[in-house]
Coordinates of C-alpha atoms and ligand atoms in Angstrom, one line a residue:
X1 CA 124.2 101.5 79.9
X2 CA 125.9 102.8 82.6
X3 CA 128.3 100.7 84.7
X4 CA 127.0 101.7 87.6
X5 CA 123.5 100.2 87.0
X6 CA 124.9 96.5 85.9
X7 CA 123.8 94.4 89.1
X8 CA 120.8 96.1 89.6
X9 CA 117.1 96.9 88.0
X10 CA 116.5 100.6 87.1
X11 CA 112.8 101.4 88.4
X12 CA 113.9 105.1 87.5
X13 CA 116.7 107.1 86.4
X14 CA 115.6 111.2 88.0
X15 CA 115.9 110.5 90.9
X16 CA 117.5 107.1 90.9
X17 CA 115.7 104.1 92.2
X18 CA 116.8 100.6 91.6
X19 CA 116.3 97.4 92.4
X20 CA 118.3 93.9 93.5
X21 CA 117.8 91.0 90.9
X22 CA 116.1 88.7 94.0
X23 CA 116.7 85.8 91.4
X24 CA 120.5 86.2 91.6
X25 CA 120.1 86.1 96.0
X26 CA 123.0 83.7 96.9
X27 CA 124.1 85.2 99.8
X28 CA 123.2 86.2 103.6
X29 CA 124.8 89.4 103.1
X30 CA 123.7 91.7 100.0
X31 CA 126.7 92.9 98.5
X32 CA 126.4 96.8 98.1
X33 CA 126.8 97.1 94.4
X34 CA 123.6 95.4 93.9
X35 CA 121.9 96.7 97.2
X36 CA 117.8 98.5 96.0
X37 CA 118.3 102.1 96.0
X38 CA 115.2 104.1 96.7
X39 CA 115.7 107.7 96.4
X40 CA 112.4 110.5 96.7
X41 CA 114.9 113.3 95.6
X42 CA 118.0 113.4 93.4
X43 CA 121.5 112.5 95.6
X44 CA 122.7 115.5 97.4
X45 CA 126.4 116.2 97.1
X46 CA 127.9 116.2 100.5
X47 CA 131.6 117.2 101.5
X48 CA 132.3 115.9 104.5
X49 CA 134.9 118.4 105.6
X50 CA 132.1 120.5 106.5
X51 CA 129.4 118.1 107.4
X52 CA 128.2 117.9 110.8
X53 CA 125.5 116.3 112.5
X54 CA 123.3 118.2 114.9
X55 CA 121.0 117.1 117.9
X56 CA 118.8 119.3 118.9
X57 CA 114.9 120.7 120.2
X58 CA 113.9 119.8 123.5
X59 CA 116.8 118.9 124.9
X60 CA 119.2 120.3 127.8
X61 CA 122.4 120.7 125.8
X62 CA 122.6 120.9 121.7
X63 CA 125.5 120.1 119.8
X64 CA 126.9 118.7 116.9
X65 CA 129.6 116.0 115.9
X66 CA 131.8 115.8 112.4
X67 CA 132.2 113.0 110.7
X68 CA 135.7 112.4 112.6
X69 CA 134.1 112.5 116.2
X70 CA 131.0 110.2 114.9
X71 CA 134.2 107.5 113.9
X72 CA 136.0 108.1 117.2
X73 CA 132.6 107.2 119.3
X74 CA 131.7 103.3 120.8
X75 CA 130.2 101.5 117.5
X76 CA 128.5 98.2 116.7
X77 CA 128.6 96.2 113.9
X78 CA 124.7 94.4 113.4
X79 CA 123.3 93.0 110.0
X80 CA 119.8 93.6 109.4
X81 CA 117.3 93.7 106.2
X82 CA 115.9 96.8 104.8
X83 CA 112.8 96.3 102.9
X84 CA 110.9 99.3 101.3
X85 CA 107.5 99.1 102.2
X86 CA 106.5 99.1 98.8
X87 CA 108.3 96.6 97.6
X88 CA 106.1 93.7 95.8
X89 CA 103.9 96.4 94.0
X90 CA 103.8 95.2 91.1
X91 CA 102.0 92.4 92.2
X92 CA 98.8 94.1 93.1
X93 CA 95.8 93.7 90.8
X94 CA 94.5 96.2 89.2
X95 CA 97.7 98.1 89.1
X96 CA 98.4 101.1 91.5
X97 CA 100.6 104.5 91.4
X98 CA 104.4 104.3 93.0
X99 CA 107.7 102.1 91.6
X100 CA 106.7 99.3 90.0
X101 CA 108.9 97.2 92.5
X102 CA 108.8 93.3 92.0
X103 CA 110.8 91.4 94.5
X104 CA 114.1 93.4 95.2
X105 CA 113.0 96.4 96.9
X106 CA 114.9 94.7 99.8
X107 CA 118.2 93.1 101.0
X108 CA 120.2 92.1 103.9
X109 CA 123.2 94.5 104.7
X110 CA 125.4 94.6 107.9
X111 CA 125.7 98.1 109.6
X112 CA 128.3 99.7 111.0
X113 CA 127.4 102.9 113.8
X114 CA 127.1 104.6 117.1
X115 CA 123.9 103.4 119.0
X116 CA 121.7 106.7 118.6
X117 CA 121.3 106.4 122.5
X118 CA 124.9 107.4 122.7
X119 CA 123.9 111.3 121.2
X120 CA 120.6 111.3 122.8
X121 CA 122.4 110.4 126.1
X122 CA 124.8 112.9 125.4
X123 CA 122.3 115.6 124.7
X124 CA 120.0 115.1 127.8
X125 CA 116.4 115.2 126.5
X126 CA 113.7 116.5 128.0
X127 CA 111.6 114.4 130.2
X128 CA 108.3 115.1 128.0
X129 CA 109.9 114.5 124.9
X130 CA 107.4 111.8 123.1
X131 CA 109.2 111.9 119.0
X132 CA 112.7 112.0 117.8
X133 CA 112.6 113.7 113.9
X134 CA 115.5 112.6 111.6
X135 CA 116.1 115.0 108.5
X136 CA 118.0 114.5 105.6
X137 CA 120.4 117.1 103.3
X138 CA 118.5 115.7 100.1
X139 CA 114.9 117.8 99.3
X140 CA 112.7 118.4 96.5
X141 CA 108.6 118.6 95.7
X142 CA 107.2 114.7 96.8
X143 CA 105.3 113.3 94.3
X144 CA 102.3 112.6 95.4
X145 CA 99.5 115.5 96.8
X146 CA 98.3 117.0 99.1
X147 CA 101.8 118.5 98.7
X148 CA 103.7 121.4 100.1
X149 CA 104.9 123.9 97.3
X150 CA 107.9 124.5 98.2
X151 CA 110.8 121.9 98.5
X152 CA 110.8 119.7 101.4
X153 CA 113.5 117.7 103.5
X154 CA 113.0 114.0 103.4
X155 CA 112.5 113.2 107.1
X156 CA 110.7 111.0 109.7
X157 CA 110.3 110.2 113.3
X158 CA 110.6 107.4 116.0
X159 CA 108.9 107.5 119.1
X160 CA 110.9 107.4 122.2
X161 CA 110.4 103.8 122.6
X162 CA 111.8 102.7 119.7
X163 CA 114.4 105.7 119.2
X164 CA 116.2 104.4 122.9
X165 CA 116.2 100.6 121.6
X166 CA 119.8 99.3 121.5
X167 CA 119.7 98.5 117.3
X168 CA 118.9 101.9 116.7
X169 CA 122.0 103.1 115.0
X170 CA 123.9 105.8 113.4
X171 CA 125.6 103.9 110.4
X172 CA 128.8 105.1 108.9
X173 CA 129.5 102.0 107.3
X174 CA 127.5 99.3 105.1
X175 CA 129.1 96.1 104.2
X176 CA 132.6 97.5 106.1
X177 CA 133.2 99.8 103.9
X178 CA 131.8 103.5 104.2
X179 CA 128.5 104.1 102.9
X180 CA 128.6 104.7 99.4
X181 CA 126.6 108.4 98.2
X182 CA 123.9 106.2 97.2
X183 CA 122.8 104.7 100.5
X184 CA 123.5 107.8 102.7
X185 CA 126.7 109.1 102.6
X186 CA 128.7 110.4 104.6
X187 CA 125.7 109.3 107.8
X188 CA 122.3 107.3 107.8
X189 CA 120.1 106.5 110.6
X190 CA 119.4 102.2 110.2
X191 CA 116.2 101.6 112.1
X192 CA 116.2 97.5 112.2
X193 CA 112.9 95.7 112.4
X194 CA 111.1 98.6 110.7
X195 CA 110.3 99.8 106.8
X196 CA 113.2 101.5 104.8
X197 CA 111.2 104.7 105.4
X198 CA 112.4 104.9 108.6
X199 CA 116.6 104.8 108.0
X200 CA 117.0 108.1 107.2
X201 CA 119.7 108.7 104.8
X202 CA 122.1 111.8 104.5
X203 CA 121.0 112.6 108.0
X204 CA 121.9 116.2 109.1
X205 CA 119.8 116.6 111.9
X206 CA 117.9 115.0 114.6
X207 CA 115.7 117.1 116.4
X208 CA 114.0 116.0 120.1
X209 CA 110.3 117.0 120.1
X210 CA 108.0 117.1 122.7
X211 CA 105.0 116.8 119.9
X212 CA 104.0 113.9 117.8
X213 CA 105.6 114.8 114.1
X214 CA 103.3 115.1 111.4
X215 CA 105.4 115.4 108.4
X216 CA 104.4 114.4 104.6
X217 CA 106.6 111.4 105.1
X218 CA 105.3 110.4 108.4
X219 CA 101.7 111.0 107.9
X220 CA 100.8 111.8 104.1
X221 CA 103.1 109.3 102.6
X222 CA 104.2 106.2 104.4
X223 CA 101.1 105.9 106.2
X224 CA 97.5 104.5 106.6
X225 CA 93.9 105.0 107.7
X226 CA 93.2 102.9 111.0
X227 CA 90.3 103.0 113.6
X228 CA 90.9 104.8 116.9
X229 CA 87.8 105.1 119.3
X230 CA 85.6 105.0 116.4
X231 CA 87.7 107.7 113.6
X232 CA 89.9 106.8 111.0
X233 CA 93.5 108.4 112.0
X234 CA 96.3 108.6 110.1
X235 CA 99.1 106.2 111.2
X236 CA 102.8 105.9 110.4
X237 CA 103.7 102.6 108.9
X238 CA 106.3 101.1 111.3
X239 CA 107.5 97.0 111.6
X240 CA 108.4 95.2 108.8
X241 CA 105.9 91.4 109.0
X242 CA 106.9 88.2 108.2
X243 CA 107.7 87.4 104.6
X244 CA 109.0 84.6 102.7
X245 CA 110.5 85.2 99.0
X246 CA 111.0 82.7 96.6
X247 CA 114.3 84.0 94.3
X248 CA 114.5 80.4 92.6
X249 CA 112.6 80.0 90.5
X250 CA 111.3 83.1 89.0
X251 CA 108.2 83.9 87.4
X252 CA 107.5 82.1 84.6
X253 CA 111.0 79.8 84.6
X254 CA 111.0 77.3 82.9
X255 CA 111.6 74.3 85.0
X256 CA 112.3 70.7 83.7
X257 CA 110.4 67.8 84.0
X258 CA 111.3 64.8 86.6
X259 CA 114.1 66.6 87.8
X260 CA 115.8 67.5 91.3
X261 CA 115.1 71.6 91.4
X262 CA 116.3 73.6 94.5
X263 CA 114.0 75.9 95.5
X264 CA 115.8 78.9 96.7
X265 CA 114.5 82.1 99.0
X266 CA 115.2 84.2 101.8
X267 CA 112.6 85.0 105.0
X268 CA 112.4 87.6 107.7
X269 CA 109.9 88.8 110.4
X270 CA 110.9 92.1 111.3
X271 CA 111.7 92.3 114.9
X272 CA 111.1 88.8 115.7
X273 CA 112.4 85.5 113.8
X274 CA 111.5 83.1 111.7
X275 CA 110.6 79.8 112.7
X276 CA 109.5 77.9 110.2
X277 CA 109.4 78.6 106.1
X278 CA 107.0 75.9 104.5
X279 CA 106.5 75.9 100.2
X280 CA 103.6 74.3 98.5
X281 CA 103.9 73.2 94.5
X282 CA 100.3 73.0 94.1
X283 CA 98.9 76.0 94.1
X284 CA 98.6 75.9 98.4
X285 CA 96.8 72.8 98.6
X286 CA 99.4 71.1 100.4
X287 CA 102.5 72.2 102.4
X288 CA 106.0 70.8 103.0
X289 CA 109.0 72.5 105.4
X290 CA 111.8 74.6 103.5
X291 CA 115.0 74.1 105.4
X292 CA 116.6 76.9 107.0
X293 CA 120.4 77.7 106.2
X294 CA 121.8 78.9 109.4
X295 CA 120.2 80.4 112.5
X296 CA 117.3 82.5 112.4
X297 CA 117.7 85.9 114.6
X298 CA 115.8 89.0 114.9
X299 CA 116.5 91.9 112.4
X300 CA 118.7 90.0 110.0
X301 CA 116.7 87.2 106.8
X302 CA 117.8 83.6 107.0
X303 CA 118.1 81.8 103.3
X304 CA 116.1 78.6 103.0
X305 CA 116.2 75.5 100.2
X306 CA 113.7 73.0 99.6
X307 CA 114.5 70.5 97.3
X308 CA 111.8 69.7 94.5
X309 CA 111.4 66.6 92.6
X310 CA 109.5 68.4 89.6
X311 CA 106.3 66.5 87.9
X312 CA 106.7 64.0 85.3
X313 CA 104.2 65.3 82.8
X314 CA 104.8 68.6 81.3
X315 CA 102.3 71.7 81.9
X316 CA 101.9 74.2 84.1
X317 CA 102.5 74.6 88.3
X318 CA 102.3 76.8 91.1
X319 CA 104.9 77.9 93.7
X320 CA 104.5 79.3 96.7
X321 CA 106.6 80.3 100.2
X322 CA 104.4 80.9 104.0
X323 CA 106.7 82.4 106.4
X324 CA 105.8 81.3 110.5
X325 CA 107.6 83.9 113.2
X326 CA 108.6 83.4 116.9
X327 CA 105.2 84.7 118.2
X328 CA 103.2 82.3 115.9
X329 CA 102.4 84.5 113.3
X330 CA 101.5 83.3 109.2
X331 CA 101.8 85.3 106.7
X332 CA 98.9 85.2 105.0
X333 CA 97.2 84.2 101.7
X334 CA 95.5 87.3 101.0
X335 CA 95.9 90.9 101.1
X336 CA 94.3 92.3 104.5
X337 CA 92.2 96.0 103.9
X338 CA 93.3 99.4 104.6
X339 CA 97.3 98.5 102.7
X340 CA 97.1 101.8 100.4
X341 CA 99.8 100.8 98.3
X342 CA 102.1 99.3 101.0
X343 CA 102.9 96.4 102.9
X344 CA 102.6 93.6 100.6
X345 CA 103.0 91.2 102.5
X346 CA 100.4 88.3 101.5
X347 CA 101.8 85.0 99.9
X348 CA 102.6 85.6 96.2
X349 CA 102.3 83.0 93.6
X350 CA 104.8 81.8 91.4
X351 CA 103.7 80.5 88.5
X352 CA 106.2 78.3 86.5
X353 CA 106.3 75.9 83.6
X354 CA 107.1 72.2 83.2
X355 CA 108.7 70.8 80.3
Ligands
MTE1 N1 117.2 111.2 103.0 C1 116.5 110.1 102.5 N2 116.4 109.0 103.3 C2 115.7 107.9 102.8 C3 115.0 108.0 101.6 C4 115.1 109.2 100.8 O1 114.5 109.3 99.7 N3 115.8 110.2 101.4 N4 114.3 106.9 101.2 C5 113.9 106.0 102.3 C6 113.2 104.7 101.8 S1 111.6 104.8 101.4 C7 113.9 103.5 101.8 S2 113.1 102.1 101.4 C8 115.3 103.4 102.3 C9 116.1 102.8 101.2 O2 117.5 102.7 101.5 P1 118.6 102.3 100.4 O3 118.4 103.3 99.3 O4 119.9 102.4 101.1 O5 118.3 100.9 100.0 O6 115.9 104.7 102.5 C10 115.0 105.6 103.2 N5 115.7 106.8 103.6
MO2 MO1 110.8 102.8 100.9

């Protein structure tokens, strides 16, 4: 196989998608070689000599910035998890359409950019501007119908809200080292606290709109059926919710008998943090407190242990992880309705074996 796909799991090879081994997670940081990949359309090729990024629509003055300016602008450094709202697919019974995705359609990475507020700032929008639309060089025919015919940018939008918030960056650099083609470059928009959808990579253009955006990837894919004053509407998917993964040990390990085992996972909660991480070996009958290795914060996962003292008798066992965020949320033991095929987010069983 190809060298470049050693540290990972290949979902797909046209277009590439791939995923992190969660059972080798040892580390805060995600190291970039075995970072998920999800791509909708195969890699454009971008030469950066000629690459510039443009802000416009409803704004007061348009322009654009090379890659060179972008680099010379105020940046911040910030880690924070990108999760692909589909990851944990595979999971669902009876099986549904979409990568297969089993734990590692996520990772923690630490982000290098220029707050988007900076360019918006800089480009004076107009006071009844309500979306800002982020559009990537990469296009092709999605997947999935109702479809358009002809090939399609991948793009999405924030609302204002969200778009001014101080996280919000232009990233240049993943890891401290520039992005890699694979994850966006030479530019990706890195929307922490929200679904992968959302970080637009090879960004060429954000555009300021005084309408609410109704693109396939905002409101065909990526989206959901919800209630408003008595209709189903269409709504983007947005925050990433609380999750606890359990990367040690794996499905179907085989764990031994009347020993000490270290359960080993990561958590995060979005835009809040995680305050507690509690496991059960029974199946969730009964639940004891993971510790948490470092401080929790917003954005970023914090990696958790608990150590096990494994049965004596041999046979079969349940693990599970329950994540508990800052605003006293649980993530819970079943899958809520109206989900599609995203945002699986429910406690997931681990079965193992004793021996
Ligand atoms: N231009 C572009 N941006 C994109 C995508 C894409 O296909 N094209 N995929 C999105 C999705 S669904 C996810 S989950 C994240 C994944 O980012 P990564 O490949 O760097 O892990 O990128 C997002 N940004
Ligand atoms: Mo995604």
């Amino acid at each position: 196989m190809d060298k470049k796909f050693a540290a990972h799991i290949v979902r797909e090879f046209e277009p590439v998608n791939l995923e992190f081994p969660f059972s080798t997670l040892d580390s805060v940081i995600t190291p970039t070689d075995s970072f998920y990949v999800r791509n909708h359309f195969p890699e454009p090729k971008i030469d950066v000599n000629s690459w510039r990024l443009k802000i416009e629509g409803a704004v007061e003055q348009p322009f654009e910035v090379s890659y060179a300016e972008l680099l010379s602008l105020p940046s911040q450094t910030a880690s924070a998890v990108m999760e692909c709202a589909g990851n944990n697919r595979v999971f669902l019974v009876p099986r549904v359409e979409g990568a297969q995705w089993e734990l590692g359609a996520v990772g923690n990475a630490e982000w290098t950019g220029v707050p988007l507020s900076v360019l918006l700032d800089r480009a004076g929008m107009s006071p009844h501007a309500v979306d800002i639309i982020f559009e990537g060089s990469d296009k092709g025919v999605p997947a999935q119908p109702p479809k358009p015919e002809d090939p399609i940018h991948f793009a999405r939008s924030l609302p204002l809200a969200k778009a001014r918030r101080p996280e919000v960056l232009i990233v240049y650099k993943m890891n401290g080292e520039p992005l890699t083609a694979s994850h966006g470059f030479p530019v990706r928009l890195v929307v922490p606290g929200w679904y992968g959808m959302a970080s637009v990579k090879w960004l060429q253009r954000i555009i300021v709109s005084e309408f609410s955006y109704d693109g396939y990837f905002q409101k065909i894919d990526y989206a959901f059926w919800k209630e408003r004053d008595g209709s189903p509407v269409r709504v983007p998917i947005s925050e990433i919710e609380l999750k606890a993964q359990i990367a040690r040990p794996s499905i179907r390990e085989i764990v031994p008998a009347k020993t000490n085992y270290l359960i080993h996972g990561a958590a995060w909660a979005g835009e809040r943090e995680i305050v507690k991480v509690e496991i059960s070996v029974d199946g969730g009958q009964s639940w004891q407190d993971a510790t948490l290795l470092g401080d929790a914060a917003p954005y970023s996962w914090v990696l958790w242990n608990f150590d096990w003292l494994t049965p004596e008798a041999a046979g079969h066992c349940v693990v599970m992880s329950r994540a508990t965020d800052s605003s006293g949320r649980q993530q819970p033991m079943e899958r809520g309705p109206g989900r599609d095929t995203y945002r699986i987010t429910h406690v997931l069983p681990v079965p193992v074996e004793i021996r």
